[in-house]
Coordinates of C-alpha atoms and ligand atoms in Angstrom, one line a residue:
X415 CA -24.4 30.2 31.2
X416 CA -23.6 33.7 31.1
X417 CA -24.7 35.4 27.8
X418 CA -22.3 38.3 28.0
X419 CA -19.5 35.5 28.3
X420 CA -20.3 33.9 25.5
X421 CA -17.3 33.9 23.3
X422 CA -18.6 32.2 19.9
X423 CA -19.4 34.4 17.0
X424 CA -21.5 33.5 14.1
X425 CA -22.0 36.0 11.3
X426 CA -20.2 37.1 8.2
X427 CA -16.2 37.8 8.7
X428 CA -16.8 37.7 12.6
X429 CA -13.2 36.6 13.5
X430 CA -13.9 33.3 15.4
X431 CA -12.4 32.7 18.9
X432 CA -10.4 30.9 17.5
X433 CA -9.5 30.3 14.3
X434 CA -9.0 26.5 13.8
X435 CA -7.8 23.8 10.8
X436 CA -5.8 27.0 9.2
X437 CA -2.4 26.5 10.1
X438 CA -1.2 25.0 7.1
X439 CA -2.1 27.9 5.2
X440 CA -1.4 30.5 7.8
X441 CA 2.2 29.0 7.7
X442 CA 2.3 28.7 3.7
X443 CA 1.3 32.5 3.6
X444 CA 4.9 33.1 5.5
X445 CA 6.9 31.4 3.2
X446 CA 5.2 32.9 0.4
X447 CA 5.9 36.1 1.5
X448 CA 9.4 35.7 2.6
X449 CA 10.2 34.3 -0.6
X450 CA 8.4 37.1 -2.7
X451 CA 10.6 40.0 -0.4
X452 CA 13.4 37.8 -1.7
X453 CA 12.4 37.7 -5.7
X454 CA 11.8 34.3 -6.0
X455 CA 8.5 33.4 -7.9
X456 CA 5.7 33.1 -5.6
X457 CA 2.1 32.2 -7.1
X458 CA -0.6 34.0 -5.6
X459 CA -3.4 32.5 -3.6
X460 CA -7.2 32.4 -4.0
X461 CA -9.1 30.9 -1.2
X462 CA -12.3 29.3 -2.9
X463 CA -15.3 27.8 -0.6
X464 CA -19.3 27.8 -0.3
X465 CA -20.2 30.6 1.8
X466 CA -19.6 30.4 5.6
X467 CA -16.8 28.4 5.6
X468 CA -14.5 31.2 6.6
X469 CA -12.8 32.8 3.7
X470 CA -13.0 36.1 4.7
X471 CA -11.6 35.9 7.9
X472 CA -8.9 33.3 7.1
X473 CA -8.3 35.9 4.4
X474 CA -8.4 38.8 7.1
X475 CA -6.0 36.6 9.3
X476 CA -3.3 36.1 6.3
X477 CA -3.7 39.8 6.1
X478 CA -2.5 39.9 9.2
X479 CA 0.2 37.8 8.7
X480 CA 1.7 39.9 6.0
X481 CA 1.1 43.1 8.3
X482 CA 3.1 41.5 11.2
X483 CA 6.1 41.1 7.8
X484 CA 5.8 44.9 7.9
X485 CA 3.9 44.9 4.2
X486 CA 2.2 47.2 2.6
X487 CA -1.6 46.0 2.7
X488 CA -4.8 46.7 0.7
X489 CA -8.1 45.0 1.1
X490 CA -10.6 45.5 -1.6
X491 CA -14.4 43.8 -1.7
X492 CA -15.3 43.5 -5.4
X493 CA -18.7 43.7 -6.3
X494 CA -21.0 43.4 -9.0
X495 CA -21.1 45.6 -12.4
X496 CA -18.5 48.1 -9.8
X497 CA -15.3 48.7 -11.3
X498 CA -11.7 47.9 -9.1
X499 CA -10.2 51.2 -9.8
X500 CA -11.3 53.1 -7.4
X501 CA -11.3 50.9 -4.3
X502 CA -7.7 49.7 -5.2
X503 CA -6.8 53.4 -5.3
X504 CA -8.1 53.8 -1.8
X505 CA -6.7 50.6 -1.0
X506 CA -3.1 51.1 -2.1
X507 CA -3.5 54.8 -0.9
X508 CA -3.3 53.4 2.8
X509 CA -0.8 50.4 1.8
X510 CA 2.1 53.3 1.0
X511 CA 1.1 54.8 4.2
X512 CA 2.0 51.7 6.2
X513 CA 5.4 51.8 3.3
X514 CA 5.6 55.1 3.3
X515 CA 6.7 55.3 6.9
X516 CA 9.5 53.0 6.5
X517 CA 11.3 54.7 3.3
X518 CA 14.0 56.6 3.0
X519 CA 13.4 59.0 0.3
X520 CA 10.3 60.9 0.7
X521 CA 10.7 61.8 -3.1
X522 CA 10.0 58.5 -4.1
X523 CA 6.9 58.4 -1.9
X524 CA 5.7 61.1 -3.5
X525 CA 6.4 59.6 -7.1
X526 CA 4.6 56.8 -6.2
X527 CA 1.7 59.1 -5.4
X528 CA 1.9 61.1 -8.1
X529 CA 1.2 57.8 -10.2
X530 CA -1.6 56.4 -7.4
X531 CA -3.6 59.6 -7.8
X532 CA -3.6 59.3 -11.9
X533 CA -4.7 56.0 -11.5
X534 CA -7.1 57.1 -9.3
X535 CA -8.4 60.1 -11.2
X536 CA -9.5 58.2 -14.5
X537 CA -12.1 56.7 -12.2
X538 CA -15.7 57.0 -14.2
X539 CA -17.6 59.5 -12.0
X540 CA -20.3 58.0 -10.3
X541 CA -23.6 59.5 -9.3
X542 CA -23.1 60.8 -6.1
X543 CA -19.7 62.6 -8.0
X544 CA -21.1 63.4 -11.3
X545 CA -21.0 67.1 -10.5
X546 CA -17.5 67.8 -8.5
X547 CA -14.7 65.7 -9.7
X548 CA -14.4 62.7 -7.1
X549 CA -11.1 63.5 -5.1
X550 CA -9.0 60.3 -4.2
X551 CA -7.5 62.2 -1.1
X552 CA -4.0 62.5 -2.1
X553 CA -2.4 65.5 -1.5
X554 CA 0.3 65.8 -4.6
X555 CA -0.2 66.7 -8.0
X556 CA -0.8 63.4 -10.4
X557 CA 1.3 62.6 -12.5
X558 CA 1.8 61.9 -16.4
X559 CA 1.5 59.1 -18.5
X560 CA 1.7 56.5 -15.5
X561 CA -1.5 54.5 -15.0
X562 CA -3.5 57.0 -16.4
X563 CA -4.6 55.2 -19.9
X564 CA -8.2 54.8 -18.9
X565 CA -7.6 50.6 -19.6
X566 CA -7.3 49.2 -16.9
X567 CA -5.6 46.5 -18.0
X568 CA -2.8 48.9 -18.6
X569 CA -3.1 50.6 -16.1
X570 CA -3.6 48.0 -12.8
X571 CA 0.0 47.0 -14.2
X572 CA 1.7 50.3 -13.6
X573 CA 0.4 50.6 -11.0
X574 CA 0.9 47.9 -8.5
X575 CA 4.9 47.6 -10.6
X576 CA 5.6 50.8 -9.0
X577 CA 3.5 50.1 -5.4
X578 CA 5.5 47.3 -5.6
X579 CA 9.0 48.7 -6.1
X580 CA 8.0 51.3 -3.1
X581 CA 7.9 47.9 -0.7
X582 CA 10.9 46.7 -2.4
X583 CA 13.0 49.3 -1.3
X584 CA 12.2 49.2 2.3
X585 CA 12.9 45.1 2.0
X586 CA 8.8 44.0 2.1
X587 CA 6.3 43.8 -0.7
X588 CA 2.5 45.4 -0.9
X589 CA 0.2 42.4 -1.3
X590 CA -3.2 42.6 -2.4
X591 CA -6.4 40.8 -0.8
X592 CA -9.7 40.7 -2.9
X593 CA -12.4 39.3 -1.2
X594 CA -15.8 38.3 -2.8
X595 CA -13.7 37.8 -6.3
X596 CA -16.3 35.8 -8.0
X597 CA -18.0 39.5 -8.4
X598 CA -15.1 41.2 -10.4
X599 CA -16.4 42.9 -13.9
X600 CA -14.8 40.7 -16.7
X601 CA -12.1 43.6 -17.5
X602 CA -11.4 44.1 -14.1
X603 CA -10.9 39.7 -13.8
X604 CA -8.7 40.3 -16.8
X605 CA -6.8 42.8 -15.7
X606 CA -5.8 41.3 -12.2
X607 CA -4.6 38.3 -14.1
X608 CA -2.7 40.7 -16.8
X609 CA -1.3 42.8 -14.0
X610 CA 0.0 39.5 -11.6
X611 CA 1.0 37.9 -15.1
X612 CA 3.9 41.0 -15.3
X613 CA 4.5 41.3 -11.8
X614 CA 5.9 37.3 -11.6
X615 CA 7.7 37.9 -14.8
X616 CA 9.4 40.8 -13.4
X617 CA 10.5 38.7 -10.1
X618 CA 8.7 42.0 -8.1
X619 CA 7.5 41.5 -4.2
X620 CA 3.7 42.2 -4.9
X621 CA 1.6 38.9 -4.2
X622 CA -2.6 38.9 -4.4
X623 CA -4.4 36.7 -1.8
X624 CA -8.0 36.8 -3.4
X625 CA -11.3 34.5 -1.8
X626 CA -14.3 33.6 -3.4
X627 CA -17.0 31.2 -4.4
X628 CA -16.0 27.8 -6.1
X629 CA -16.4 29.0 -9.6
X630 CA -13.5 31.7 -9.4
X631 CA -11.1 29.4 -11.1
X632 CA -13.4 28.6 -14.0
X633 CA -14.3 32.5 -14.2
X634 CA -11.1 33.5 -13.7
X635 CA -9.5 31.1 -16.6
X636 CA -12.3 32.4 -19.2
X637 CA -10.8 35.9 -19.0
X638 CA -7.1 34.6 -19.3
X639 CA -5.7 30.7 -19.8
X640 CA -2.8 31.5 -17.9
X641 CA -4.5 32.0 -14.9
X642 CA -4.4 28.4 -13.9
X643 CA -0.6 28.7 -14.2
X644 CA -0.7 32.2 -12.1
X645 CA -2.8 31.6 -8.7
X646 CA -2.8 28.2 -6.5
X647 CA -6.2 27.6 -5.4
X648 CA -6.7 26.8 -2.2
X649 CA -9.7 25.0 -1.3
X650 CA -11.2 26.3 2.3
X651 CA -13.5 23.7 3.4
X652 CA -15.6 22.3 6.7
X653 CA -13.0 21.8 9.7
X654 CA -12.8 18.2 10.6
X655 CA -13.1 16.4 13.6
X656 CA -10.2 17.6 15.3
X657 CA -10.3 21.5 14.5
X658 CA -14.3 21.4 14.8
X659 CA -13.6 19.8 18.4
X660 CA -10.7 23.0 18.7
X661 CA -12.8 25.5 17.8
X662 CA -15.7 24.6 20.4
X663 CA -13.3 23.9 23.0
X664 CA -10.6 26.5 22.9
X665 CA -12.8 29.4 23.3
X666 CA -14.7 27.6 26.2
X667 CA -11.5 26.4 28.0
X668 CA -11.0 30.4 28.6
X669 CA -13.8 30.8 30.2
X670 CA -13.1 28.0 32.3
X671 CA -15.8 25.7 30.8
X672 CA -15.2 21.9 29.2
X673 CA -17.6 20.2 26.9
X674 CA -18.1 16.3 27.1
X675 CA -16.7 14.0 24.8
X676 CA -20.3 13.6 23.6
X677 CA -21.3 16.8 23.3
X678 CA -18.6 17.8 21.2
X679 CA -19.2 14.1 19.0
X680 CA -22.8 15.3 19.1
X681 CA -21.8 18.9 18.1
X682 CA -19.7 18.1 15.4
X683 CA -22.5 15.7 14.0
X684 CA -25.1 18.7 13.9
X685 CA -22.9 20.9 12.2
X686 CA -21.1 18.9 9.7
X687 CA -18.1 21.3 10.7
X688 CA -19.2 24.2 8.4
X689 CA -17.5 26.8 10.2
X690 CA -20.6 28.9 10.6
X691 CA -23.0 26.0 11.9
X692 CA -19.8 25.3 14.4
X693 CA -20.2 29.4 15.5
X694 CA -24.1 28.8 15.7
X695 CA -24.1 25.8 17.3
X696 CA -21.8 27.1 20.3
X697 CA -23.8 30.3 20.9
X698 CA -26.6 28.1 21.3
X699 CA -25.3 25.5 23.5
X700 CA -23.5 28.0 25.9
X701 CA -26.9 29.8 26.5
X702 CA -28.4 26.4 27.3
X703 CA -25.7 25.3 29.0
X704 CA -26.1 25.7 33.1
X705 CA -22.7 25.0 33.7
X706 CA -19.4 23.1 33.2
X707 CA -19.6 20.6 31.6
X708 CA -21.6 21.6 28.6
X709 CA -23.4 17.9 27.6
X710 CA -25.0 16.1 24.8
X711 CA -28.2 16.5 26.5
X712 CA -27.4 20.8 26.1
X713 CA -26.4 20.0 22.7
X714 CA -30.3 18.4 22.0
X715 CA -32.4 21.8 24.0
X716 CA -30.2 24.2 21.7
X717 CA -30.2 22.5 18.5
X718 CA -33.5 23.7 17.8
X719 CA -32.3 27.4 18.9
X720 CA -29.2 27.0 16.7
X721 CA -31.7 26.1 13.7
X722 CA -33.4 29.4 14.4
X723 CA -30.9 31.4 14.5
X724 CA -29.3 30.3 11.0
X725 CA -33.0 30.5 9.6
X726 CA -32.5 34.1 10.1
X727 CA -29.7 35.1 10.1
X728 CA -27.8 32.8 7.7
X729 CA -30.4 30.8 5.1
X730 CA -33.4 33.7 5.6
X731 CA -31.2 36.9 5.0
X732 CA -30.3 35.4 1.6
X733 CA -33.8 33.8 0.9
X734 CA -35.0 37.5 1.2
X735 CA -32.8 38.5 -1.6
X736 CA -34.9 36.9 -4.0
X737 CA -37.9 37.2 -5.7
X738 CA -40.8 35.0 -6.1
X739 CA -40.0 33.6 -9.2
X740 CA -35.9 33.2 -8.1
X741 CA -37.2 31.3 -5.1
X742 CA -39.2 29.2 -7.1
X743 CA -36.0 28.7 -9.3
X744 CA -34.2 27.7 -5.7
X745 CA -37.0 25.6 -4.6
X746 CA -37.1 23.0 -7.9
X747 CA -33.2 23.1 -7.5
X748 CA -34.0 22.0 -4.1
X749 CA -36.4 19.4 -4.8
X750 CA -33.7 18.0 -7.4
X751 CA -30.6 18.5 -5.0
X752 CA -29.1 15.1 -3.2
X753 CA -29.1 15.1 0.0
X754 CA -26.2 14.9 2.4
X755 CA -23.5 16.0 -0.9
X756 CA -22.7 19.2 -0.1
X757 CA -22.3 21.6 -3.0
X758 CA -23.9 18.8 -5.7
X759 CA -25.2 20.4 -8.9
X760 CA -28.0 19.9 -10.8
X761 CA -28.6 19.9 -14.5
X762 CA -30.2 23.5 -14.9
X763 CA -32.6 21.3 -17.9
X764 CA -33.7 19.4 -15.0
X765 CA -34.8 22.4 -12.9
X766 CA -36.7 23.8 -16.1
X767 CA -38.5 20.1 -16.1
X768 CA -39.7 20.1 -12.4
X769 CA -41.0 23.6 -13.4
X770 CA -42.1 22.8 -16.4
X771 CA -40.6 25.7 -18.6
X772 CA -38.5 26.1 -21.3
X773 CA -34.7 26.0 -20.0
X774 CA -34.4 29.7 -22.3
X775 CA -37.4 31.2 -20.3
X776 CA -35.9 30.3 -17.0
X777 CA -32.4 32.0 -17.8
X778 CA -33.3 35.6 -16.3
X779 CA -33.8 34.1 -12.9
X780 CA -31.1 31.8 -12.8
X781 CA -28.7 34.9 -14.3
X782 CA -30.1 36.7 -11.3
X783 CA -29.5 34.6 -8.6
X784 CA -25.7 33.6 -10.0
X785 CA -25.2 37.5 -9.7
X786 CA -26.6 37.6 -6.3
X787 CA -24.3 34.9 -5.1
X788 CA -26.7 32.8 -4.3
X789 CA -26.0 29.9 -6.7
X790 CA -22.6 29.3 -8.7
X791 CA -22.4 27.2 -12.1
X792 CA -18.6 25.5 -12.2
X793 CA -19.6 23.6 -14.9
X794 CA -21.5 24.5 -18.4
X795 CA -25.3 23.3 -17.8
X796 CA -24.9 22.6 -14.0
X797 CA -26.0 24.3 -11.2
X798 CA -25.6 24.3 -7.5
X799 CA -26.3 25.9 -4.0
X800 CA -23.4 28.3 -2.3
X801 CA -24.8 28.0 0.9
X802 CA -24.9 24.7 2.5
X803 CA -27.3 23.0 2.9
X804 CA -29.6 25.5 1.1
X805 CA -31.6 23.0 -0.2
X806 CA -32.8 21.4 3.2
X807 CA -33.7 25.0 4.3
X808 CA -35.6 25.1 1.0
X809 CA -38.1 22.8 1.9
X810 CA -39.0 24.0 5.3
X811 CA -39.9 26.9 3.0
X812 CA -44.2 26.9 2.7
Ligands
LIG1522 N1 -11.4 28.3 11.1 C1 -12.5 28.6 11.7 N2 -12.7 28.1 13.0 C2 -13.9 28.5 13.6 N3 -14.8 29.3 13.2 C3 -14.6 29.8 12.0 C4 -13.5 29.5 11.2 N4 -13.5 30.2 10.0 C5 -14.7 30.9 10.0 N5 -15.3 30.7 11.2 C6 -16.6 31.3 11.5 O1 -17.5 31.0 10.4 C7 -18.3 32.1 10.1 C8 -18.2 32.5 8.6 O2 -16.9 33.0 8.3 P1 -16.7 33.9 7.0 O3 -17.6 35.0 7.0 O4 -15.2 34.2 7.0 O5 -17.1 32.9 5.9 P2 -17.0 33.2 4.3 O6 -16.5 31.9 3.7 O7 -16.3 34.4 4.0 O8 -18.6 33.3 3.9 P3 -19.2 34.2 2.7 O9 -19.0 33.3 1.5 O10 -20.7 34.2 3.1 O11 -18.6 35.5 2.7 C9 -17.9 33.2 11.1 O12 -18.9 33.2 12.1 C10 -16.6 32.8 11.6 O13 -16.4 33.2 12.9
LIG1523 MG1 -16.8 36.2 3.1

């Protein structure tokens, strides 16, 4: 059928045509926020999941949510060995502009500026600034002793108290989304959970909506014990039966186009319902497809299209992260890996075995590919994939 009318969309954080098997926490994300504008205690939310199942864009969409509530928003990306300061100061910057708008008392605006840009200013200068003072962009003089200690601990606190007292005035809240929050620097980890620690204590509207892969929690509670007290994790998983059937037919249905009840069956078998696959999957079919309805027999000519595609796009972009002697790392782990359990882990003495190493001499590669995302250990001595079904892509690998 018609390429340009193609409306499915694999790739990283493409919003999906439609976005299905989220409602529950698209409608938890109201009440959260509702009850937070109203000082009641509100845990904040971390959205954990192997890679493609849609946490950045269900993350995006709850952003969205809190937008329509007239909040103050910042979205931050965290990434390895970078500190948080500086893109929480941009962040926040444009948060108090969607705020800003709303308040009253321009003086307090300005306050709250004042202590954004001191905050902002004890940024460590980075290479490309190292010879003019980087300038945050904020156009009043900072001020004193507010979130200006150089810890960061200290001073995420101070700041996001007084961000949130500026959405407090005008009735809302700011709320925080960190995506990719397996990456955050230990201090910066520690100082999110310091910062959201005080800010439920003190009943303030300021609530963080994080995502990340499934070791989060664990990293998370070996910077503070509390933190499993502090943040509800919200598993974001493959879409079952029902929303994997939604999310191929919805989009379709607007074009005027219907699937069979076995291509669909057929469709959901292929994919598993890993969002992703789903978004391959229907790109493929559709360009197959010579009209309506879309059938089983489309589903078997663009499976092996769909396959291609994700070998590029989705397993062979991260394959070509690594180097020879990660991917040999990735291929024993494959080679160990059961089949068919997503996400299983293997005994990292059991990859050195099939290798034939010492478990010590192996630890550079494995630390480098944990950095890279590319693998996640949730458990002392175990390892596992963060793609799925990594491992089957493995061994296609010569
Ligand atoms: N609920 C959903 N229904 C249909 N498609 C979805 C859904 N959620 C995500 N997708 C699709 O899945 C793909 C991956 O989404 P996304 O990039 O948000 O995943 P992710 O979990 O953030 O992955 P990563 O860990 O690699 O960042 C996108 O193509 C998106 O359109
Ligand atoms: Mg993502």
């Amino acid at each position: 059928m018609d390429p340009i009318r193609n409306p499915y969309a694999p790739g990283a954080g493409q919003r999906p045509p439609e976005l299905a098997g989220r409602d529950g926490e698209l409608a938890a994300i109201e009440v959260a926020l509702e009850r937070a504008a109203r000082g009641r205690p509100e845990r904040s939310v971390v959205l954990v999941g192997l890679r493609g199942v849609g946490k950045t864009v269900l993350l995006n969409a709850l952003r969205s949510k809190a937008i329509e509530r007239l909040w103050g928003t910042a979205k931050i990306e965290a990434r390895p060995g970078l500190s948080l300061r500086r893109p929480v100061a941009s962040a926040l910057h444009l948060a108090v502009r969607e705020l800003g708008a709303r308040h009253r008392d321009p003086a307090r605006v300005e306050e709250f500026l004042g202590v954004l840009k001191a905050f902002a200013l004890r940024a460590a200068p980075s290479k490309a600034t190292l010879r003019e003072r980087w300038q945050p962009g904020i156009e009043v003089p900072a001020a004193l002793g507010r979130a200006d200690s150089g810890d960061i601990e200290i001073d995420l606190v101070e700041v996001l108290v007084a961000a949130a007292e500026l959405g407090r005035d005008v009735g809302t809240g700011v709320a925080l989304f960190v995506d990719e929050m397996q990456d955050l620097t230990p201090q910066d980890a520690s100082a999110v959970c310091a910062a959201f620690h005080e800010i439920s204590q003190q009943g303030l509207p300021c609530v963080l909506v994080g995502a990340g892969l499934p070791h989060v929690p664990a990293t998370l509670s070996a910077s503070k014990s509390y933190s499993e007290r502090l943040f509800r994790y919200v598993p974001v998983d493959r879409l079952d039966r029902d929303a994997c059937d939604r999310a191929l037919a919805a989009p379709a249905a607007e074009e005027g186009v219907a699937f069979t009840a076995e291509a669909l069956a057929a469709l959901h078998a292929a994919t598993e319902g890993y969002p992703y696959f789903v978004q391959a999957y229907g790109k493929a079919v559709w360009d197959v497809a010579t009209g309506s309805p879309v059938t089983a027999d489309d589903v078997d000519v663009a499976a092996p299209l769909a396959r291609a595609d994700l070998g590029v796009g989705f397993f062979g972009s991260r394959y070509e992260r690594a180097t020879p002697a990660e991917r040999e790392y990735l291929r024993a782990m494959a080679d160990l890996a059961v089949d068919g359990v997503p996400g299983a882990a293997v005994a990292t003495s059991d990859v050195a075995g099939v290798l034939g190493r010492k478990p010590s001499s192996l630890s550079p590669a494995r630390d480098a590919l944990l950095k890279k995302g590319l693998v996640y250990s949730a458990e002392r001595g175990r390892i596992a994939f963060t793609v799925p079904h990594f491992g089957a892509f493995l061994r296609t690998q010569p």
